[in-house]
Amino acid sequence: ELGEHRHYMHKEIFEQPQAVIDTLEGRITQDQVLVSSFGPKAEQIFKTVEQIHIIACGTSYHAGMVTKYWMEDIIGLPCQVEVASEFRYRNPVILDNTLFVMISQSGETADTLAALHQINHYRKVHDLDGITSLSICNVAESSLTRDADMTYLTHAGPEIGVASTKSFTTQLVVLALLLTSLGKVQKRLSKERESMIAGGLQKLPNLIRMALEHEEEIRDISQLFADKQHALFLGRGTMFPIALEGALKLKEISYIHAEAYPAGELKHGPLALIDETMPVIAIAPLDDLLEKLKSNLQEVKARGGQMIVFEDERSDISSETSFKVVKATTNVGRITAPITYNILLQLLCYHVALIKGTDVDQPRNLAKSVTVE
Ligand code: F6R
């Protein structure tokens, strides 16, 4: 079943172009997103939505964090994101016309499911019919799909490795479809913009293939981590949640302590950690925030930190510094960039885990489906 792959995680990383194709199938045309793919009730519900509240755990939570940036920036809809275990134990104030989006690969995560039940209860008790829910899951007929008003499946196929890879990627694809559908129904998105997003999603399998071609280069870089116990990931904008996701993956499968920070927070504490032994991984696409990020990287360099930079082919961070650079990718847009750069981090974490000799598919103390809190 593993074929040429040593681990399921590796196999699943390489299945991502196909997983994206399968997830888009029948849901998108050349230049449009099909709102009806969200089900018969969707159009009516989407019309009345005034804010989005995303609830999830772990990697699925990171997909939600990326979405917050997209929602507010691209269609101007207020969006908050919260981990399920926090949401369920506070007394949230929920406004009418809130769309709750529950994200879960397994559809069985105890906290996420309990949060959904709480939302359904709140709606009843407060008589707020405008509160609605959408579950984004990879497993059909899972508990989370049964109890939500709408369900949307990621067609990632079975994910065996405990670390989530292709399910994260396909969650982001579905969230981009959601964003576009909401924007369309509420007339917050021009036809041109919709067509650009649809085009970008269609290019995505190829962009992922191109990212996967960097495997050897990334494997060489992973040697740097052979004797490391700590690492720091930096990003700005949507690359901040991608940095968080990289740090989570590194912790999970290589047992290296990793943290992620929005690069602008560096001076507010973590800069104290930087010395010649600290690897710092920066995610640096060519976007509006690149100049800001570069000055953060200069601060790291001045303290001797070991930099690994994932940058655009057209960028020049490498010419200014002695950092290790992966000339990652080019022609990525607002939606495709976080998805594409994350692929590079998956490869890095996987190869670091190989060097560390850990059980990549079954990391200690973790379960694929967290059905107890
Ligand atoms: C990380 C990972 C976990 C899950 C989390 C939520 O690689 O796999 O953090 O993302 O346990 O699981 P689901 O998405 O099934 O609700």
Coordinates of C-alpha atoms and ligand atoms in Angstrom, one line a residue:
E1 CA 0.0 0.0 0.0
L2 CA 2.9 2.3 0.7
G3 CA 4.4 1.8 -2.8
E4 CA 7.6 3.7 -3.2
H5 CA 7.1 5.6 0.0
R6 CA 8.7 4.8 3.4
H7 CA 5.9 6.3 5.4
Y8 CA 2.2 7.1 5.0
M9 CA 3.0 10.7 5.8
H10 CA 5.4 10.9 2.8
K11 CA 2.8 9.2 0.6
E12 CA 0.1 11.6 1.8
I13 CA 2.3 14.6 1.2
F14 CA 2.7 13.5 -2.4
E15 CA -1.0 12.7 -2.8
Q16 CA -1.8 16.4 -2.4
P17 CA -2.1 17.4 -6.0
Q18 CA -4.6 14.7 -6.5
A19 CA -6.4 15.4 -3.2
V20 CA -6.9 19.0 -4.4
I21 CA -8.2 17.9 -7.8
D22 CA -10.7 15.5 -6.1
T23 CA -11.8 18.2 -3.7
L24 CA -12.5 20.7 -6.5
E25 CA -14.2 18.2 -8.7
G26 CA -17.8 19.2 -9.5
R27 CA -17.6 22.3 -7.3
I28 CA -15.9 24.8 -9.6
T29 CA -15.9 25.7 -13.3
Q30 CA -13.2 27.6 -15.2
D31 CA -14.2 30.9 -13.7
Q32 CA -16.8 30.2 -11.1
V33 CA -17.4 28.6 -7.8
L34 CA -20.7 26.6 -7.5
V35 CA -22.5 27.8 -4.4
S36 CA -24.9 24.9 -4.8
S37 CA -22.1 22.5 -3.9
F38 CA -22.7 23.6 -0.3
G39 CA -26.2 22.1 -0.5
P40 CA -29.7 23.2 -1.1
K41 CA -29.9 25.4 2.0
A42 CA -26.7 27.2 1.4
E43 CA -27.7 30.1 -0.8
Q44 CA -30.4 31.2 1.6
I45 CA -28.2 30.8 4.6
F46 CA -25.2 32.6 3.0
K47 CA -27.4 35.6 2.2
T48 CA -28.1 36.4 5.9
V49 CA -24.6 35.6 7.4
E50 CA -23.2 38.7 9.1
Q51 CA -20.1 37.1 10.7
I52 CA -18.2 33.9 10.7
H53 CA -17.0 32.0 13.8
I54 CA -14.6 29.1 13.0
I55 CA -14.0 26.4 15.6
A56 CA -11.5 23.6 15.4
C57 CA -8.4 21.9 17.0
G58 CA -4.8 21.5 16.1
T59 CA -4.0 21.7 12.4
S60 CA -7.6 22.2 11.5
Y61 CA -7.5 25.3 13.8
H62 CA -4.6 26.6 11.7
A63 CA -6.7 26.3 8.5
G64 CA -9.2 28.4 10.3
M65 CA -6.6 31.0 11.2
V66 CA -5.6 31.4 7.5
T67 CA -9.2 31.8 6.6
K68 CA -9.7 34.7 9.0
Y69 CA -7.1 36.7 7.0
W70 CA -8.8 35.8 3.8
M71 CA -12.4 36.5 4.9
E72 CA -11.7 39.9 6.2
D73 CA -9.3 41.0 3.5
I74 CA -11.0 39.5 0.4
I75 CA -14.7 39.8 1.2
G76 CA -14.8 42.1 4.3
L77 CA -16.8 39.7 6.4
P78 CA -15.9 39.7 10.1
C79 CA -14.3 36.3 11.1
Q80 CA -13.1 34.9 14.4
V81 CA -11.3 31.7 15.0
E82 CA -11.1 29.7 18.2
V83 CA -9.9 26.4 19.5
A84 CA -12.8 24.2 20.5
S85 CA -11.6 23.4 24.0
E86 CA -11.7 27.1 24.8
F87 CA -15.0 27.9 23.1
R88 CA -16.8 25.2 24.9
Y89 CA -15.8 26.2 28.4
R90 CA -16.4 29.9 28.3
N91 CA -19.7 31.6 28.1
P92 CA -19.6 33.0 24.6
V93 CA -21.9 35.8 23.4
I94 CA -23.2 34.7 20.1
L95 CA -24.8 37.1 17.7
D96 CA -27.7 36.2 15.5
N97 CA -26.7 35.5 11.8
T98 CA -23.4 34.0 12.8
L99 CA -22.2 31.1 10.6
F100 CA -20.2 28.6 12.7
V101 CA -17.7 26.7 10.7
M102 CA -16.5 23.5 12.3
I103 CA -13.3 22.1 10.8
S104 CA -12.2 18.5 11.4
Q105 CA -10.5 15.8 9.4
S106 CA -12.0 13.0 11.5
G107 CA -15.3 14.6 12.3
E108 CA -15.0 12.9 15.7
T109 CA -12.9 15.3 17.7
A110 CA -14.6 15.5 21.1
D111 CA -14.1 19.2 21.8
T112 CA -15.2 20.3 18.3
L113 CA -18.3 18.1 18.5
A114 CA -19.1 19.4 22.0
A115 CA -18.8 22.9 20.7
L116 CA -21.2 22.2 17.9
H117 CA -23.7 20.7 20.4
Q118 CA -23.4 23.8 22.5
I119 CA -24.1 26.1 19.5
N120 CA -27.2 24.1 18.7
H121 CA -28.3 24.3 22.3
Y122 CA -27.7 28.1 22.4
R123 CA -29.7 28.6 19.3
K124 CA -32.6 26.8 20.8
V125 CA -32.5 28.5 24.2
H126 CA -32.0 32.0 22.8
D127 CA -34.4 31.5 19.9
L128 CA -31.9 32.7 17.4
D129 CA -32.7 31.0 14.1
G130 CA -30.0 32.9 12.3
I131 CA -27.3 30.9 14.0
T132 CA -26.2 28.2 11.5
S133 CA -23.4 25.7 11.2
L134 CA -21.3 24.2 8.5
S135 CA -19.0 21.2 9.2
I136 CA -16.0 20.7 7.0
C137 CA -14.8 17.1 7.4
N138 CA -12.9 14.4 5.6
V139 CA -15.0 11.5 6.9
A140 CA -18.5 11.2 5.5
E141 CA -21.1 10.2 8.0
S142 CA -18.9 11.3 10.9
S143 CA -20.6 12.7 14.1
L144 CA -19.8 16.2 13.1
T145 CA -21.5 15.9 9.7
R146 CA -24.7 14.6 11.3
D147 CA -25.3 17.4 13.7
A148 CA -24.5 20.5 11.5
D149 CA -26.9 22.4 9.3
M150 CA -24.6 21.9 6.3
T151 CA -21.7 19.6 5.6
Y152 CA -18.9 19.9 3.1
L153 CA -16.5 17.1 2.6
T154 CA -12.8 17.5 1.8
H155 CA -12.1 14.7 -0.6
A156 CA -8.5 14.1 0.6
G157 CA -9.0 10.3 0.8
P158 CA -8.0 8.3 3.9
E159 CA -5.3 9.9 5.9
I160 CA -3.3 7.3 7.9
G161 CA -0.3 9.3 9.2
V162 CA -1.2 10.9 12.5
A163 CA 0.2 14.2 11.3
S164 CA -2.3 16.0 9.2
T165 CA -1.1 16.9 5.7
K166 CA -3.4 16.5 2.8
S167 CA -6.4 17.1 5.0
F168 CA -5.1 20.5 5.9
T169 CA -4.5 21.4 2.3
T170 CA -7.9 20.3 1.2
Q171 CA -9.5 22.1 4.2
L172 CA -8.0 25.3 2.9
V173 CA -9.3 24.6 -0.6
V174 CA -12.8 24.1 0.8
L175 CA -12.5 27.3 2.9
A176 CA -11.5 29.2 -0.2
L177 CA -14.6 27.8 -1.9
L178 CA -16.7 29.0 1.1
L179 CA -15.1 32.4 1.0
T180 CA -15.9 32.8 -2.7
S181 CA -19.4 31.5 -2.3
L182 CA -20.2 33.9 0.6
G183 CA -18.6 36.8 -1.3
K184 CA -20.6 35.9 -4.4
V185 CA -24.0 35.5 -2.7
Q186 CA -23.5 38.7 -0.7
K187 CA -22.1 40.6 -3.7
R188 CA -18.9 41.3 -1.9
L189 CA -16.8 39.8 -4.7
S190 CA -16.5 41.0 -8.2
K191 CA -16.8 38.5 -11.1
E192 CA -13.1 39.2 -12.0
R193 CA -12.0 38.4 -8.5
E194 CA -14.1 35.2 -8.4
S195 CA -12.6 34.2 -11.7
M196 CA -9.1 34.9 -10.4
I197 CA -9.7 32.7 -7.3
A198 CA -11.2 29.9 -9.4
G199 CA -8.2 30.1 -11.7
G200 CA -5.8 30.0 -8.8
L201 CA -7.4 27.0 -7.3
Q202 CA -7.2 25.2 -10.7
K203 CA -3.5 26.0 -10.9
L204 CA -2.9 24.7 -7.3
P205 CA -2.2 21.0 -8.1
N206 CA 0.6 22.2 -10.4
L207 CA 1.9 24.6 -7.9
I208 CA 2.0 21.8 -5.3
R209 CA 3.8 19.5 -7.7
M210 CA 6.4 22.3 -8.2
A211 CA 6.8 22.6 -4.5
L212 CA 7.3 18.9 -4.1
E213 CA 10.2 19.1 -6.6
H214 CA 12.2 20.8 -3.9
E215 CA 12.4 17.7 -1.8
E216 CA 16.1 17.0 -2.3
E217 CA 17.1 20.5 -1.5
I218 CA 15.0 20.5 1.6
R219 CA 16.4 17.1 2.7
D220 CA 19.9 18.6 2.6
I221 CA 18.8 21.5 4.7
S222 CA 17.2 19.2 7.2
Q223 CA 20.7 18.0 8.2
L224 CA 21.0 21.3 10.1
F225 CA 18.6 20.0 12.6
A226 CA 20.5 16.8 13.5
D227 CA 21.6 18.1 16.8
K228 CA 18.9 20.7 17.5
Q229 CA 16.4 20.8 20.3
H230 CA 14.7 24.0 19.4
A231 CA 13.5 25.9 16.4
L232 CA 11.6 29.1 15.7
F233 CA 9.2 29.7 12.8
L234 CA 8.4 33.2 11.6
G235 CA 5.8 34.6 9.2
R236 CA 3.5 37.5 8.7
G237 CA -0.1 37.7 7.5
T238 CA -1.4 34.3 6.4
M239 CA 2.2 33.0 6.8
F240 CA 1.9 33.4 10.5
P241 CA -0.7 30.5 10.8
I242 CA 1.5 28.6 8.3
A243 CA 4.5 29.2 10.7
L244 CA 2.3 27.8 13.5
E245 CA 1.5 24.8 11.4
G246 CA 5.1 24.2 10.6
A247 CA 6.0 24.4 14.3
L248 CA 3.2 22.0 15.3
K249 CA 4.3 19.5 12.7
L250 CA 8.0 19.7 13.7
K251 CA 7.1 19.2 17.4
E252 CA 4.8 16.3 16.6
I253 CA 6.9 14.2 14.4
S254 CA 10.5 15.1 15.3
Y255 CA 10.0 16.0 19.0
I256 CA 12.0 19.2 18.5
H257 CA 10.6 22.0 20.6
A258 CA 9.4 24.6 18.1
E259 CA 7.6 27.9 18.4
A260 CA 6.0 30.1 15.8
Y261 CA 5.7 33.9 16.0
P262 CA 4.3 36.6 13.9
A263 CA 7.6 38.2 12.8
G264 CA 6.6 41.6 14.2
E265 CA 6.5 40.1 17.7
L266 CA 10.2 39.1 17.6
K267 CA 11.3 42.2 19.6
H268 CA 8.6 41.6 22.2
G269 CA 10.4 38.6 23.7
P270 CA 11.6 35.7 21.4
L271 CA 14.6 37.7 20.1
A272 CA 16.2 36.8 23.5
L273 CA 16.3 33.2 22.4
I274 CA 18.4 33.9 19.3
D275 CA 22.0 32.8 19.2
E276 CA 24.3 31.0 16.8
T277 CA 22.6 27.7 17.7
M278 CA 19.0 28.7 17.0
P279 CA 17.5 27.7 13.7
V280 CA 15.0 30.2 12.5
I281 CA 12.7 29.3 9.6
A282 CA 11.2 32.2 7.8
I283 CA 8.3 32.0 5.3
A284 CA 8.8 34.8 2.9
P285 CA 6.7 35.0 -0.1
L286 CA 6.8 38.0 -2.4
D287 CA 3.9 40.0 -0.9
D288 CA 3.2 43.4 0.7
L289 CA 4.8 42.3 4.0
L290 CA 8.1 41.1 2.6
E291 CA 10.0 44.3 3.3
K292 CA 8.8 44.2 7.0
L293 CA 9.8 40.6 7.3
K294 CA 13.2 41.3 5.8
S295 CA 14.0 43.8 8.5
N296 CA 13.0 41.2 11.1
L297 CA 15.3 38.7 9.5
Q298 CA 18.2 41.2 9.7
E299 CA 17.6 41.3 13.5
V300 CA 17.9 37.6 13.6
K301 CA 21.1 37.7 11.5
A302 CA 22.7 40.3 13.7
R303 CA 22.4 37.9 16.6
G304 CA 23.9 35.0 14.6
G305 CA 20.7 32.9 14.3
Q306 CA 20.8 30.2 11.6
M307 CA 18.3 31.2 9.0
I308 CA 16.4 29.0 6.7
V309 CA 14.3 31.1 4.3
F310 CA 11.6 29.9 2.0
E311 CA 11.2 32.7 -0.6
D312 CA 9.9 33.5 -4.1
E313 CA 12.2 32.7 -7.0
R314 CA 12.2 36.4 -7.8
S315 CA 13.2 37.5 -4.3
D316 CA 16.7 38.4 -3.3
I317 CA 17.0 37.7 0.4
S318 CA 19.8 35.2 -0.5
S319 CA 21.9 37.9 -2.1
E320 CA 21.8 40.0 0.9
T321 CA 22.6 37.4 3.5
S322 CA 24.3 34.1 4.1
F323 CA 21.1 32.4 4.9
K324 CA 20.1 29.0 3.5
V325 CA 17.4 29.7 1.0
V326 CA 14.9 27.6 -0.8
K327 CA 13.8 29.4 -3.9
A328 CA 10.4 28.0 -3.4
T329 CA 7.8 29.0 -5.7
T330 CA 6.5 31.7 -7.9
N331 CA 3.2 33.0 -9.2
V332 CA 1.3 32.3 -6.1
G333 CA -1.6 34.5 -5.1
R334 CA -3.4 35.4 -1.9
I335 CA -5.1 32.0 -1.7
T336 CA -2.5 29.7 -3.2
A337 CA 0.5 31.1 -1.3
P338 CA -0.2 29.7 2.2
I339 CA -1.1 26.3 0.8
T340 CA 2.0 26.1 -1.4
Y341 CA 4.5 27.3 1.2
N342 CA 3.0 24.9 3.7
I343 CA 4.0 22.0 1.4
L344 CA 7.6 23.0 1.8
L345 CA 7.4 23.0 5.6
Q346 CA 5.8 19.5 5.5
L347 CA 8.8 18.2 3.6
L348 CA 11.2 19.9 6.0
C349 CA 9.5 18.5 9.1
Y350 CA 9.3 15.0 7.5
H351 CA 13.0 15.0 6.7
V352 CA 14.0 16.3 10.1
A353 CA 11.9 13.5 11.6
L354 CA 13.8 10.9 9.5
I355 CA 17.1 12.3 10.8
K356 CA 15.8 12.1 14.3
G357 CA 14.7 8.5 13.7
T358 CA 11.2 9.0 15.2
D359 CA 8.1 7.0 14.4
V360 CA 6.9 9.4 11.8
D361 CA 3.4 7.9 11.2
Q362 CA 2.7 7.1 14.9
P363 CA 4.3 9.8 17.0
R364 CA 4.5 9.0 20.7
N365 CA 1.5 10.0 22.9
L366 CA -0.7 11.0 19.9
A367 CA -3.8 9.6 18.4
K368 CA -5.2 10.2 14.9
S369 CA -8.7 10.8 16.2
V370 CA -9.0 12.6 19.6
T371 CA -12.4 11.3 20.7
V372 CA -11.8 12.2 24.4
E373 CA -11.1 15.6 25.7
Ligands
F6R1 C1 -1.7 17.7 13.7 C2 -2.9 16.9 13.9 C3 -3.9 17.3 15.0 C4 -5.3 17.4 14.5 C5 -6.3 17.7 15.6 C6 -7.7 17.9 15.1 O1 -1.0 17.2 12.6 O2 -3.2 16.0 13.2 O3 -3.5 18.6 15.5 O4 -5.4 18.4 13.5 O5 -6.3 16.7 16.5 O6 -8.2 16.7 14.4 P1 -9.4 16.8 13.5 O7 -9.1 17.6 12.3 O8 -9.7 15.3 13.1 O9 -10.5 17.4 14.3

